[in-house]
Short mmCIF file of C-alpha atoms in Angstrom, two decimals:
data_model
loop_
_atom_site.label_atom_id
_atom_site.label_comp_id
_atom_site.label_asym_id
_atom_site.label_seq_id
_atom_site.Cartn_x
_atom_site.Cartn_y
_atom_site.Cartn_z
CA UNK A 1 0.00 0.00 0.00
CA UNK A 2 1.06 3.57 -0.63
CA UNK A 3 1.18 5.80 2.40
CA UNK A 4 2.17 9.44 2.41
CA UNK A 5 3.73 10.46 5.68
CA UNK A 6 4.95 13.80 6.84
CA UNK A 7 4.93 16.33 9.62
CA UNK A 8 1.79 17.95 8.22
CA UNK A 9 -0.24 14.74 8.45
CA UNK A 10 -3.89 15.82 8.46
CA UNK A 11 -5.33 12.76 10.22
CA UNK A 12 -5.57 14.81 13.39
CA UNK A 13 -8.43 16.75 11.77
CA UNK A 14 -10.55 13.61 11.81
CA UNK A 15 -11.29 10.75 9.46
CA UNK A 16 -11.99 11.70 5.88
CA UNK A 17 -10.68 15.26 6.17
CA UNK A 18 -7.93 16.86 4.19
CA UNK A 19 -6.15 16.14 0.95
CA UNK A 20 -3.44 13.92 2.50
CA UNK A 21 -5.93 11.39 3.90
CA UNK A 22 -7.83 11.45 0.62
CA UNK A 23 -4.56 11.05 -1.30
CA UNK A 24 -3.72 7.92 0.70
CA UNK A 25 -7.15 6.44 0.02
CA UNK A 26 -6.94 7.23 -3.69
CA UNK A 27 -3.40 5.82 -3.88
CA UNK A 28 -4.65 2.56 -2.36
CA UNK A 29 -7.58 2.47 -4.80
CA UNK A 30 -5.23 3.19 -7.73
CA UNK A 31 -2.99 0.31 -6.70
CA UNK A 32 -6.04 -1.95 -6.54
CA UNK A 33 -7.14 -0.79 -9.99
CA UNK A 34 -3.63 -1.33 -11.35
CA UNK A 35 -3.68 -4.90 -10.03
CA UNK A 36 -7.10 -5.48 -11.61
CA UNK A 37 -5.87 -4.00 -14.90
CA UNK A 38 -2.70 -6.11 -14.90
CA UNK A 39 -4.48 -9.36 -14.03
CA UNK A 40 -7.04 -8.82 -16.80
CA UNK A 41 -4.26 -8.20 -19.32
CA UNK A 42 -2.39 -11.31 -18.19
CA UNK A 43 -5.41 -13.47 -19.05
CA UNK A 44 -5.11 -12.57 -22.73
CA UNK A 45 -3.46 -14.90 -25.20
CA UNK A 46 -0.62 -14.59 -25.92
CA UNK A 47 0.43 -13.43 -22.48
CA UNK A 48 2.40 -10.23 -22.88
CA UNK A 49 4.41 -8.09 -20.50
CA UNK A 50 3.19 -4.60 -19.68
CA UNK A 51 6.05 -3.18 -21.80
CA UNK A 52 4.93 -5.26 -24.75
CA UNK A 53 1.34 -4.09 -24.32
CA UNK A 54 2.49 -0.47 -24.07
CA UNK A 55 4.51 -0.89 -27.25
CA UNK A 56 1.52 -2.35 -29.09
CA UNK A 57 -0.71 0.48 -27.86
CA UNK A 58 1.86 3.09 -28.93
CA UNK A 59 2.03 1.62 -32.43
CA UNK A 60 -1.76 1.36 -32.59
CA UNK A 61 -2.06 5.05 -31.68
CA UNK A 62 0.55 6.09 -34.26
CA UNK A 63 0.76 3.59 -37.12
CA UNK A 64 4.04 3.92 -38.98
CA UNK A 65 5.90 4.99 -35.85
CA UNK A 66 9.64 4.39 -36.18
CA UNK A 67 11.85 2.66 -33.64
CA UNK A 68 13.32 5.92 -32.31
CA UNK A 69 9.88 7.41 -31.69
CA UNK A 70 8.72 4.19 -29.99
CA UNK A 71 11.76 4.22 -27.69
CA UNK A 72 11.03 7.84 -26.78
CA UNK A 73 7.34 7.15 -26.11
CA UNK A 74 8.17 4.21 -23.86
CA UNK A 75 11.13 6.01 -22.29
CA UNK A 76 13.50 3.14 -23.06
CA UNK A 77 16.78 2.85 -24.93
CA UNK A 78 17.02 1.97 -28.60
CA UNK A 79 18.53 -1.51 -28.01
CA UNK A 80 15.69 -2.34 -25.60
CA UNK A 81 13.08 -1.05 -28.06
CA UNK A 82 14.65 -3.10 -30.84
CA UNK A 83 14.60 -6.32 -28.77
CA UNK A 84 11.01 -5.58 -27.73
CA UNK A 85 10.01 -5.24 -31.39
CA UNK A 86 11.95 -8.40 -32.26
CA UNK A 87 9.84 -10.37 -29.77
CA UNK A 88 6.57 -8.79 -30.90
CA UNK A 89 7.44 -9.44 -34.53
CA UNK A 90 8.38 -13.07 -33.77
CA UNK A 91 4.98 -13.46 -32.05
CA UNK A 92 3.27 -12.17 -35.19
CA UNK A 93 1.88 -9.06 -33.50
CA UNK A 94 4.02 -6.39 -35.13
CA UNK A 95 5.59 -5.92 -38.52
CA UNK A 96 8.37 -3.70 -39.71
CA UNK A 97 8.38 -2.10 -43.12
CA UNK A 98 10.38 0.50 -44.95
CA UNK A 99 9.17 4.07 -45.03
CA UNK A 100 7.73 4.97 -48.45
CA UNK A 101 9.95 8.08 -48.74
CA UNK A 102 13.04 7.03 -46.78
CA UNK A 103 14.37 3.52 -47.34
CA UNK A 104 16.60 3.81 -44.26
CA UNK A 105 13.69 4.42 -41.90
CA UNK A 106 11.72 1.47 -40.57
CA UNK A 107 8.06 1.88 -39.80
CA UNK A 108 6.21 -0.22 -37.23
CA UNK A 109 2.68 -1.47 -37.79
CA UNK A 110 0.40 -3.85 -35.94
CA UNK A 111 -0.63 -7.04 -37.62
CA UNK A 112 -4.21 -8.24 -37.51
CA UNK A 113 -3.19 -10.49 -34.60
CA UNK A 114 -1.67 -7.50 -32.79
CA UNK A 115 -4.90 -5.52 -33.17
CA UNK A 116 -6.89 -8.53 -31.95
CA UNK A 117 -4.70 -8.89 -28.85
CA UNK A 118 -5.19 -5.22 -27.98
CA UNK A 119 -8.93 -5.57 -28.50
CA UNK A 120 -9.01 -8.68 -26.31
CA UNK A 121 -7.05 -6.97 -23.53
CA UNK A 122 -9.33 -3.90 -23.66
CA UNK A 123 -12.43 -6.12 -23.47
CA UNK A 124 -11.02 -8.12 -20.54
CA UNK A 125 -10.11 -4.94 -18.67
CA UNK A 126 -13.54 -3.42 -19.29
CA UNK A 127 -15.24 -6.60 -18.10
CA UNK A 128 -13.10 -6.80 -14.95
CA UNK A 129 -13.86 -3.17 -14.15
CA UNK A 130 -17.58 -3.62 -14.90
CA UNK A 131 -17.67 -6.56 -12.48
CA UNK A 132 -16.19 -4.45 -9.70
CA UNK A 133 -18.44 -1.50 -10.49
CA UNK A 134 -21.44 -3.84 -10.54
CA UNK A 135 -20.72 -4.75 -6.92
CA UNK A 136 -21.00 -1.08 -5.93
CA UNK A 137 -24.17 0.73 -4.98
CA UNK A 138 -25.53 2.88 -7.84
CA UNK A 139 -25.11 6.06 -5.79
CA UNK A 140 -21.47 5.13 -5.15
CA UNK A 141 -20.87 4.64 -8.89
CA UNK A 142 -22.35 8.08 -9.57
CA UNK A 143 -20.18 9.60 -6.83
CA UNK A 144 -17.09 7.83 -8.18
CA UNK A 145 -17.77 9.07 -11.69
CA UNK A 146 -18.31 12.62 -10.46
CA UNK A 147 -15.15 12.45 -8.34
CA UNK A 148 -13.04 11.11 -11.20
CA UNK A 149 -14.27 13.90 -13.46
CA UNK A 150 -13.34 16.45 -10.78
CA UNK A 151 -9.93 14.80 -10.31
CA UNK A 152 -9.30 14.93 -14.05
CA UNK A 153 -10.36 18.59 -14.24
CA UNK A 154 -8.14 19.50 -11.27
CA UNK A 155 -5.24 17.58 -12.80
CA UNK A 156 -5.61 19.50 -16.06
CA UNK A 157 -5.15 22.74 -14.13
CA UNK A 158 -2.56 21.45 -11.63
CA UNK A 159 1.20 21.88 -11.88
CA UNK A 160 3.04 19.15 -13.78
CA UNK A 161 5.21 18.17 -10.81
CA UNK A 162 3.75 17.23 -7.43
CA UNK A 163 4.44 19.64 -4.60
CA UNK A 164 7.50 19.01 -2.46
CA UNK A 165 6.15 17.59 0.84
CA UNK A 166 9.15 19.06 2.69
CA UNK A 167 8.25 22.57 1.54
CA UNK A 168 5.31 24.18 3.31
CA UNK A 169 2.67 25.60 1.00
CA UNK A 170 2.06 29.30 1.08
CA UNK A 171 -1.53 30.32 0.23
CA UNK A 172 -0.20 33.66 -1.05
CA UNK A 173 2.23 31.92 -3.44
CA UNK A 174 1.26 32.98 -7.00
CA UNK A 175 2.53 29.62 -8.35
CA UNK A 176 0.21 27.68 -6.00
CA UNK A 177 -2.92 26.28 -7.66
#
């Protein structure tokens, strides 16, 4: 479990109060969702690593992506990206082809099998999530949906980097959001 500790722990204000308590609860829920997501993906055939799934999704989102762009998107080195593509190509999920205007550049494309695997993983994840949501009370689902929308909206307007927990926040700080 993820726990955020610090001198400004807001548990003293009472249960359910303050952003730090809420952050801990959301972090625990996110870990649970990540586990659910991972387990659903692992049930797909062929069984792929999360890096392999990310690579397939990146190529699906940008057909014709080259190896350099894939490595940058996945934040991995070129040799690692190349080996990853070797394995996906050997599994029949990815194909490499030459760029129509630059014979030196290699483009990556999903095969029909690669698209089917991504579709299967998405369906399994949606079903796993629907099962969990089905166990919730309707009012709780509505509240969750509303809260996630608010979280997304706040994130869109929030700073890119999380605040430094060692630095006290100043309400008068013009950079504070």
